[in-house]
Amino acid sequence: MRSEKTTLIWVVMMLVIRTQKVRLYPNRHMKKVLDSLCDYRRYCWNEGLATWNDMYDLYTLDSSSPRPSAYSVRNELVANKADWQYALSARTLQLAVTDLGQAWQNFFDKSQPDWGKPAFKSKKAARQGFKTDRAKIVAGKLRLDKPHDIKDWYDIRISKHSDLSGVLKVVSIYRENGKYWASLPFEVELDNKPQTGDNSAVDVNVGHLNYTAGVVNTLPKRLRKLYQRIKFYQKQLAHKRVVNGKKATKGSRYVAMRAKLQRDYRKVVKIQHDIMQKFTTKLVNNYDKIVIEDLSVKAMQMSHVASKGLQRSMFGYFRQILTYKCDWYGKELILADQGYPSTQRCSKCGHIKVGDDKITLQGNERHRTKHNEYVCYSCGAVLNRDENAVANLLALI
């Protein structure tokens, strides 16, 4: 009798948070609501921080006093609520104090980026916002939680987006330059990508990314044109401030030009993020293991010119999104040590350049080689500098 074999294929599902940034188009009434919630968030943060500081001072003077925490500070603010606060969302206060508690936790960890003590929020800041965990997407519109005894309440129209599905988590809404935006984090289920059996390495450079299958240009011609226009607007605005002083910022022409400058900055960010998102998706689709360098970007910022090129190349953003996409889809990301000589090592014989033989951003002055040339003085190989670095990184797998 012929035996039949049944193969079971287990599909590994993973819950991840995928955030979508959308533009909000509130009506006049909801604009006032959003503005009041932005102000209320700032008020709750500042009141919470002042209460926290007072409780901490009392704790240092008298050890029998309770040590401040997000729970105790929140209870103090809720107990002292004014009548006008009940017309606003209670979740704004709760989440503001929760974020304040997290900020204090980060203060005790000096390894955190932008480490520092929590500071008071200013109403003059360009960006004002609040958070809520009771928002919903209803018929393609954003619905916020309505406070008690409020009659006029409307859903907010949002910009068109193809993927607004999943379980909606804590929504961040903010106002910047008169426009309203929302970050919508959805909890979704993702499948692991199929294994391809191929590996790749990425060598990051100012203006381009090299990998085993080619080169990705991170500063295309359209971006350079936008940067030229941004430079022109910045010079014009600086000139107006020098000539007219503090009154310059109140002029209609100044405001109009500043709006154009901000519009071009948004275009730049949109183009850069689109390039990085598409490239990282291509990497996790086509490769199982990916090697990149663990670069210290701050140490590489030798001058304002180099800093500008590094910022425009978005090394940190590339690593950030590649890291979470590898986690999402079950791919392995390998970080080469900062001391690994990927640029100075010959991928043919393994010889490492030292001293005056090293390659710099300008090439090698002693041997008069160009910045994109790698000449091995041990085996005589003549290679492209970036392709040689990719081959060295790939050897780590």
CSV table of C-alpha atoms in Angstrom, one decimal:
chain,number,residue,atom,x,y,z
A,1,MET,CA,0.0,0.0,0.0
A,2,ARG,CA,1.4,3.3,-1.0
A,3,SER,CA,2.1,5.7,1.9
A,4,GLU,CA,1.2,9.3,1.6
A,5,LYS,CA,3.4,12.0,3.2
A,6,THR,CA,1.8,15.3,4.4
A,7,THR,CA,4.1,18.3,4.7
A,8,LEU,CA,3.0,21.0,7.2
A,9,ILE,CA,4.2,24.5,6.5
A,10,TRP,CA,4.1,26.7,9.6
A,11,VAL,CA,3.7,30.4,8.9
A,12,VAL,CA,5.2,32.6,11.6
A,13,MET,CA,3.0,35.6,12.2
A,14,MET,CA,4.5,38.6,14.0
A,15,LEU,CA,2.7,41.6,15.5
A,16,VAL,CA,4.5,44.9,14.7
A,17,ILE,CA,3.7,48.6,14.9
A,18,ARG,CA,3.5,50.3,11.5
A,19,THR,CA,3.1,54.0,11.6
A,20,GLN,CA,1.5,56.1,8.9
A,21,LYS,CA,1.9,59.9,8.8
A,22,VAL,CA,-1.1,61.7,7.4
A,23,ARG,CA,-2.2,65.3,6.9
A,24,LEU,CA,-5.3,66.4,8.7
A,25,TYR,CA,-7.9,68.8,7.3
A,26,PRO,CA,-10.1,69.9,10.3
A,27,ASN,CA,-13.0,72.4,9.9
A,28,ARG,CA,-13.0,75.7,11.8
A,29,HIS,CA,-14.6,74.2,14.9
A,30,MET,CA,-12.2,71.2,15.1
A,31,LYS,CA,-9.2,73.5,14.5
A,32,LYS,CA,-10.1,75.3,17.7
A,33,VAL,CA,-10.4,71.9,19.4
A,34,LEU,CA,-7.0,70.7,18.2
A,35,ASP,CA,-5.4,74.0,19.2
A,36,SER,CA,-6.9,73.8,22.7
A,37,LEU,CA,-5.7,70.2,23.1
A,38,CYS,CA,-2.2,71.2,22.0
A,39,ASP,CA,-2.2,74.0,24.6
A,40,TYR,CA,-3.6,71.6,27.2
A,41,ARG,CA,-0.9,69.0,26.6
A,42,ARG,CA,1.7,71.7,27.1
A,43,TYR,CA,0.0,72.9,30.3
A,44,CYS,CA,-0.2,69.3,31.7
A,45,TRP,CA,3.4,68.7,31.0
A,46,ASN,CA,4.6,71.9,32.6
A,47,GLU,CA,2.3,71.4,35.7
A,48,GLY,CA,3.5,67.8,36.0
A,49,LEU,CA,7.1,68.8,35.7
A,50,ALA,CA,6.7,71.5,38.4
A,51,THR,CA,4.9,69.1,40.7
A,52,TRP,CA,7.6,66.5,40.1
A,53,ASN,CA,10.4,68.9,40.9
A,54,ASP,CA,8.6,70.0,44.1
A,55,MET,CA,8.0,66.4,45.2
A,56,TYR,CA,11.6,65.5,44.5
A,57,ASP,CA,12.9,68.5,46.5
A,58,LEU,CA,10.7,67.4,49.4
A,59,TYR,CA,12.0,63.8,49.1
A,60,THR,CA,15.7,64.9,49.2
A,61,LEU,CA,15.0,67.0,52.3
A,62,ASP,CA,12.9,64.4,54.1
A,63,SER,CA,13.6,60.7,53.2
A,64,SER,CA,10.3,59.7,54.8
A,65,SER,CA,8.4,61.6,52.0
A,66,PRO,CA,7.4,59.5,49.0
A,67,ARG,CA,9.6,59.5,46.0
A,68,PRO,CA,7.9,61.1,43.0
A,69,SER,CA,6.5,58.9,40.2
A,70,ALA,CA,4.2,59.2,37.3
A,71,TYR,CA,1.5,57.6,39.4
A,72,SER,CA,1.8,60.1,42.3
A,73,VAL,CA,2.2,63.1,40.0
A,74,ARG,CA,-0.8,62.1,38.0
A,75,ASN,CA,-3.0,61.7,41.1
A,76,GLU,CA,-1.9,65.1,42.3
A,77,LEU,CA,-2.9,66.8,39.0
A,78,VAL,CA,-6.2,65.0,38.8
A,79,ALA,CA,-7.0,66.0,42.4
A,80,ASN,CA,-6.4,69.6,41.7
A,81,LYS,CA,-8.2,69.8,38.3
A,82,ALA,CA,-9.9,73.1,37.5
A,83,ASP,CA,-13.4,73.3,36.1
A,84,TRP,CA,-12.3,74.3,32.6
A,85,GLN,CA,-10.2,71.1,32.3
A,86,TYR,CA,-13.2,68.8,32.3
A,87,ALA,CA,-14.2,70.2,28.9
A,88,LEU,CA,-11.0,68.6,27.4
A,89,SER,CA,-9.9,65.0,26.9
A,90,ALA,CA,-8.8,63.4,30.2
A,91,ARG,CA,-6.4,61.1,28.2
A,92,THR,CA,-4.3,64.2,27.2
A,93,LEU,CA,-3.4,64.7,30.9
A,94,GLN,CA,-2.8,60.9,31.5
A,95,LEU,CA,-0.5,60.5,28.5
A,96,ALA,CA,1.4,63.7,29.2
A,97,VAL,CA,2.3,62.5,32.7
A,98,THR,CA,3.2,59.1,31.3
A,99,ASP,CA,5.6,60.6,28.8
A,100,LEU,CA,7.0,62.8,31.6
A,101,GLY,CA,7.7,59.7,33.6
A,102,GLN,CA,9.5,58.1,30.7
A,103,ALA,CA,11.6,61.3,30.2
A,104,TRP,CA,12.7,61.0,33.9
A,105,GLN,CA,13.6,57.4,33.4
A,106,ASN,CA,15.7,58.4,30.3
A,107,PHE,CA,17.4,61.1,32.4
A,108,PHE,CA,19.0,58.4,34.6
A,109,ASP,CA,20.4,56.6,31.6
A,110,LYS,CA,23.2,58.7,30.1
A,111,SER,CA,23.6,56.4,27.1
A,112,GLN,CA,20.3,57.7,25.7
A,113,PRO,CA,20.6,60.0,22.6
A,114,ASP,CA,20.0,63.7,23.4
A,115,TRP,CA,20.4,62.9,27.1
A,116,GLY,CA,19.2,65.6,29.5
A,117,LYS,CA,16.8,66.6,32.2
A,118,PRO,CA,13.2,67.1,31.2
A,119,ALA,CA,12.5,70.8,30.4
A,120,PHE,CA,9.4,72.9,30.4
A,121,LYS,CA,7.6,73.3,27.1
A,122,SER,CA,7.3,76.7,25.4
A,123,LYS,CA,4.3,78.0,23.6
A,124,LYS,CA,6.7,79.7,21.1
A,125,ALA,CA,7.9,76.3,19.8
A,126,ALA,CA,7.2,75.7,16.1
A,127,ARG,CA,5.6,72.3,16.8
A,128,GLN,CA,2.8,71.8,19.3
A,129,GLY,CA,0.9,68.6,19.8
A,130,PHE,CA,-0.9,66.1,22.0
A,131,LYS,CA,-1.6,62.3,22.2
A,132,THR,CA,-4.7,60.2,22.6
A,133,ASP,CA,-5.3,56.5,22.7
A,134,ARG,CA,-9.0,56.7,22.0
A,135,ALA,CA,-8.9,57.8,18.4
A,136,LYS,CA,-10.6,55.8,15.6
A,137,ILE,CA,-10.7,55.7,11.8
A,138,VAL,CA,-14.3,55.9,10.8
A,139,ALA,CA,-15.2,56.0,7.1
A,140,GLY,CA,-11.8,57.2,6.2
A,141,LYS,CA,-11.8,60.0,8.8
A,142,LEU,CA,-10.2,60.5,12.2
A,143,ARG,CA,-12.6,60.5,15.1
A,144,LEU,CA,-11.2,61.8,18.5
A,145,ASP,CA,-12.8,61.0,21.8
A,146,LYS,CA,-15.5,63.5,22.7
A,147,PRO,CA,-15.5,65.0,26.2
A,148,HIS,CA,-18.7,65.0,28.2
A,149,ASP,CA,-21.4,67.7,27.6
A,150,ILE,CA,-19.9,68.6,24.3
A,151,LYS,CA,-22.4,68.8,21.4
A,152,ASP,CA,-20.5,70.1,18.4
A,153,TRP,CA,-18.0,67.4,17.4
A,154,TYR,CA,-16.9,66.3,13.9
A,155,ASP,CA,-14.7,63.7,12.3
A,156,ILE,CA,-11.5,65.1,10.8
A,157,ARG,CA,-10.8,64.5,7.1
A,158,ILE,CA,-7.4,63.0,6.4
A,159,SER,CA,-5.2,62.8,3.4
A,160,LYS,CA,-5.7,59.8,1.1
A,161,HIS,CA,-3.6,56.8,2.1
A,162,SER,CA,-3.7,53.3,0.7
A,163,ASP,CA,-3.0,51.4,4.0
A,164,LEU,CA,-5.0,52.5,7.1
A,165,SER,CA,-5.8,49.1,8.6
A,166,GLY,CA,-5.0,47.3,11.8
A,167,VAL,CA,-5.4,48.0,15.5
A,168,LEU,CA,-4.9,51.8,16.1
A,169,LYS,CA,-2.6,52.6,19.1
A,170,VAL,CA,-1.6,55.9,20.7
A,171,VAL,CA,-2.1,58.6,18.1
A,172,SER,CA,0.2,61.7,18.0
A,173,ILE,CA,-1.4,64.8,16.6
A,174,TYR,CA,0.6,68.0,16.1
A,175,ARG,CA,0.4,71.4,14.6
A,176,GLU,CA,3.3,72.9,12.6
A,177,ASN,CA,3.3,76.1,10.6
A,178,GLY,CA,-0.5,76.3,10.6
A,179,LYS,CA,-0.9,72.7,9.3
A,180,TYR,CA,-2.1,69.7,11.2
A,181,TRP,CA,-0.6,66.2,11.0
A,182,ALA,CA,-1.1,62.9,12.7
A,183,SER,CA,1.1,59.8,13.2
A,184,LEU,CA,-1.2,56.8,13.2
A,185,PRO,CA,0.5,53.6,14.6
A,186,PHE,CA,-1.3,50.4,13.6
A,187,GLU,CA,-0.6,47.0,15.1
A,188,VAL,CA,-0.6,44.6,12.1
A,189,GLU,CA,0.4,41.0,11.5
A,190,LEU,CA,3.3,40.4,9.1
A,191,ASP,CA,4.6,37.1,7.6
A,192,ASN,CA,8.3,36.3,7.5
A,193,LYS,CA,9.8,36.9,4.0
A,194,PRO,CA,10.8,33.7,2.1
A,195,GLN,CA,14.4,32.7,2.3
A,196,THR,CA,16.4,33.5,-0.8
A,197,GLY,CA,19.8,32.1,0.0
A,198,ASP,CA,21.5,35.3,-1.0
A,199,ASN,CA,23.5,37.7,1.1
A,200,SER,CA,24.5,41.3,0.7
A,201,ALA,CA,26.6,44.1,2.2
A,202,VAL,CA,26.0,47.9,2.0
A,203,ASP,CA,28.7,50.5,2.1
A,204,VAL,CA,27.3,53.9,2.9
A,205,ASN,CA,28.8,57.0,1.3
A,206,VAL,CA,27.9,60.7,1.0
A,207,GLY,CA,25.5,60.8,-1.9
A,208,HIS,CA,25.2,57.1,-2.7
A,209,LEU,CA,24.9,53.6,-1.2
A,210,ASN,CA,26.9,50.7,-2.7
A,211,TYR,CA,25.7,47.1,-2.4
A,212,THR,CA,26.4,43.8,-4.1
A,213,ALA,CA,23.9,44.5,-6.9
A,214,GLY,CA,24.8,48.1,-7.7
A,215,VAL,CA,24.6,51.7,-6.5
A,216,VAL,CA,21.6,53.7,-5.1
A,217,ASN,CA,21.9,57.5,-5.5
A,218,THR,CA,20.7,59.2,-2.4
A,219,LEU,CA,21.2,62.7,-3.8
A,220,PRO,CA,19.4,62.7,-7.2
A,221,LYS,CA,19.2,65.8,-9.4
A,222,ARG,CA,15.8,66.8,-8.2
A,223,LEU,CA,17.1,66.9,-4.6
A,224,ARG,CA,20.0,69.1,-5.5
A,225,LYS,CA,17.7,71.6,-7.2
A,226,LEU,CA,15.6,71.7,-4.1
A,227,TYR,CA,18.7,72.3,-1.9
A,228,GLN,CA,19.8,75.2,-4.2
A,229,ARG,CA,16.4,76.8,-3.8
A,230,ILE,CA,16.5,76.3,-0.1
A,231,LYS,CA,19.9,78.0,0.0
A,232,PHE,CA,18.4,80.9,-1.9
A,233,TYR,CA,15.4,81.3,0.4
A,234,GLN,CA,17.7,81.1,3.5
A,235,LYS,CA,19.9,83.9,2.2
A,236,GLN,CA,16.9,86.1,1.4
A,237,LEU,CA,15.4,85.6,4.8
A,238,ALA,CA,18.7,86.3,6.5
A,239,HIS,CA,19.1,89.5,4.5
A,240,LYS,CA,15.6,90.6,5.5
A,241,ARG,CA,16.4,90.0,9.2
A,242,VAL,CA,19.6,92.0,9.0
A,243,VAL,CA,18.0,95.0,7.2
A,244,ASN,CA,14.7,95.1,9.0
A,245,GLY,CA,15.6,93.6,12.4
A,246,LYS,CA,12.9,92.1,14.5
A,247,LYS,CA,10.1,93.6,12.4
A,248,ALA,CA,11.2,91.5,9.4
A,249,THR,CA,9.5,88.3,10.7
A,250,LYS,CA,6.1,90.1,10.8
A,251,GLY,CA,6.2,91.2,7.1
A,252,SER,CA,3.9,89.5,4.6
A,253,ARG,CA,6.7,88.9,2.1
A,254,TYR,CA,8.9,87.3,4.8
A,255,VAL,CA,6.1,85.0,5.9
A,256,ALA,CA,5.3,84.0,2.3
A,257,MET,CA,9.0,83.2,1.6
A,258,ARG,CA,9.3,81.3,4.8
A,259,ALA,CA,6.3,79.2,3.8
A,260,LYS,CA,8.0,78.4,0.5
A,261,LEU,CA,11.2,77.4,2.4
A,262,GLN,CA,9.2,75.1,4.7
A,263,ARG,CA,7.4,73.6,1.7
A,264,ASP,CA,10.7,72.7,0.0
A,265,TYR,CA,12.0,71.2,3.2
A,266,ARG,CA,8.9,68.9,3.3
A,267,LYS,CA,9.5,67.9,-0.3
A,268,VAL,CA,13.2,67.0,0.5
A,269,VAL,CA,12.1,64.8,3.5
A,270,LYS,CA,9.5,63.1,1.3
A,271,ILE,CA,12.0,62.3,-1.4
A,272,GLN,CA,14.7,61.1,0.9
A,273,HIS,CA,12.3,58.9,2.9
A,274,ASP,CA,10.9,57.4,-0.3
A,275,ILE,CA,14.4,56.5,-1.5
A,276,MET,CA,15.4,54.8,1.8
A,277,GLN,CA,12.1,53.0,2.2
A,278,LYS,CA,12.2,51.5,-1.3
A,279,PHE,CA,15.9,50.5,-1.0
A,280,THR,CA,15.5,48.8,2.4
A,281,THR,CA,12.4,47.0,1.3
A,282,LYS,CA,14.4,45.7,-1.7
A,283,LEU,CA,17.1,44.5,0.6
A,284,VAL,CA,14.9,42.5,2.9
A,285,ASN,CA,13.0,41.0,-0.1
A,286,ASN,CA,16.1,39.8,-1.9
A,287,TYR,CA,18.6,38.9,0.8
A,288,ASP,CA,18.7,36.8,4.0
A,289,LYS,CA,21.8,38.4,5.6
A,290,ILE,CA,22.8,42.0,5.3
A,291,VAL,CA,26.0,43.6,6.5
A,292,ILE,CA,26.4,47.3,7.2
A,293,GLU,CA,29.0,49.4,9.1
A,294,ASP,CA,28.5,50.5,12.7
A,295,LEU,CA,29.4,54.1,11.9
A,296,SER,CA,29.9,56.9,14.5
A,297,VAL,CA,28.3,59.7,12.6
A,298,LYS,CA,29.0,62.4,15.2
A,299,ALA,CA,32.7,61.5,15.0
A,300,MET,CA,32.6,61.9,11.2
A,301,GLN,CA,31.3,65.4,11.3
A,302,MET,CA,34.7,67.1,11.0
A,303,SER,CA,33.4,70.4,9.5
A,304,HIS,CA,30.1,72.1,8.7
A,305,VAL,CA,30.5,71.0,5.0
A,306,ALA,CA,31.0,67.3,6.0
A,307,SER,CA,28.2,67.6,8.5
A,308,LYS,CA,25.8,68.8,5.8
A,309,GLY,CA,26.7,66.0,3.5
A,310,LEU,CA,26.3,63.4,6.2
A,311,GLN,CA,22.9,64.8,7.3
A,312,ARG,CA,21.6,64.8,3.7
A,313,SER,CA,22.8,61.2,3.2
A,314,MET,CA,20.7,60.0,6.2
A,315,PHE,CA,23.0,57.3,7.5
A,316,GLY,CA,21.1,57.1,10.8
A,317,TYR,CA,17.7,56.9,9.2
A,318,PHE,CA,18.9,54.1,6.8
A,319,ARG,CA,20.2,52.0,9.7
A,320,GLN,CA,17.0,52.6,11.8
A,321,ILE,CA,14.5,51.5,9.1
A,322,LEU,CA,16.7,48.6,8.0
A,323,THR,CA,17.0,47.3,11.6
A,324,TYR,CA,13.2,47.2,12.2
A,325,LYS,CA,12.5,45.7,8.7
A,326,CYS,CA,14.9,42.9,9.3
A,327,ASP,CA,13.2,42.2,12.7
A,328,TRP,CA,9.8,42.3,11.0
A,329,TYR,CA,10.6,39.9,8.2
A,330,GLY,CA,13.0,37.5,9.9
A,331,LYS,CA,16.2,38.6,8.2
A,332,GLU,CA,19.6,38.9,9.8
A,333,LEU,CA,21.3,42.3,10.1
A,334,ILE,CA,25.1,42.1,10.8
A,335,LEU,CA,26.9,45.2,12.1
A,336,ALA,CA,30.6,45.5,11.3
A,337,ASP,CA,32.7,46.8,14.1
A,338,GLN,CA,33.7,50.5,13.9
A,339,GLY,CA,37.4,49.5,13.8
A,340,TYR,CA,36.9,47.1,10.9
A,341,PRO,CA,39.0,48.4,8.0
A,342,SER,CA,36.5,47.8,5.2
A,343,THR,CA,38.0,50.7,3.1
A,344,GLN,CA,41.7,50.1,3.8
A,345,ARG,CA,41.6,46.3,3.4
A,346,CYS,CA,42.3,44.6,0.0
A,347,SER,CA,39.5,42.2,-0.7
A,348,LYS,CA,41.8,40.1,-2.9
A,349,CYS,CA,44.8,39.4,-0.6
A,350,GLY,CA,43.7,40.8,2.7
A,351,HIS,CA,46.5,43.5,2.9
A,352,ILE,CA,45.5,46.5,5.1
A,353,LYS,CA,46.8,49.9,4.3
A,354,VAL,CA,48.5,51.8,7.2
A,355,GLY,CA,50.2,55.1,7.7
A,356,ASP,CA,50.7,57.2,4.6
A,357,ASP,CA,49.3,54.5,2.4
A,358,LYS,CA,45.8,54.9,3.8
A,359,ILE,CA,43.0,56.1,1.6
A,360,THR,CA,41.2,59.4,2.6
A,361,LEU,CA,38.2,61.2,1.3
A,362,GLN,CA,40.6,62.9,-1.2
A,363,GLY,CA,42.4,59.7,-2.2
A,364,ASN,CA,46.1,59.2,-1.4
A,365,GLU,CA,48.4,62.1,-1.7
A,366,ARG,CA,51.6,60.0,-1.5
A,367,HIS,CA,50.7,57.7,-4.3
A,368,ARG,CA,48.5,60.3,-6.2
A,369,THR,CA,45.5,58.0,-6.4
A,370,LYS,CA,41.9,59.3,-6.7
A,371,HIS,CA,39.3,59.1,-4.0
A,372,ASN,CA,37.4,56.3,-5.7
A,373,GLU,CA,40.6,54.2,-6.4
A,374,TYR,CA,42.0,51.4,-4.4
A,375,VAL,CA,45.5,50.2,-5.4
A,376,CYS,CA,46.9,47.3,-3.4
A,377,TYR,CA,50.7,47.7,-3.0
A,378,SER,CA,51.0,44.0,-1.9
A,379,CYS,CA,49.3,42.1,-4.7
A,380,GLY,CA,49.0,44.9,-7.3
A,381,ALA,CA,45.2,44.8,-7.6
A,382,VAL,CA,43.5,47.9,-8.8
A,383,LEU,CA,39.9,48.1,-7.5
A,384,ASN,CA,37.0,50.5,-7.1
A,385,ARG,CA,37.1,51.8,-3.5
A,386,ASP,CA,33.4,51.3,-2.8
A,387,GLU,CA,33.2,47.9,-4.5
A,388,ASN,CA,36.2,46.8,-2.5
A,389,ALA,CA,34.6,47.9,0.8
A,390,VAL,CA,31.4,46.0,-0.1
A,391,ALA,CA,33.4,42.9,-0.8
A,392,ASN,CA,35.2,43.2,2.6
A,393,LEU,CA,31.9,43.7,4.5
A,394,LEU,CA,30.5,40.6,2.7
A,395,ALA,CA,33.4,38.6,3.9
A,396,LEU,CA,32.1,38.9,7.5
A,397,ILE,CA,29.2,36.6,6.8
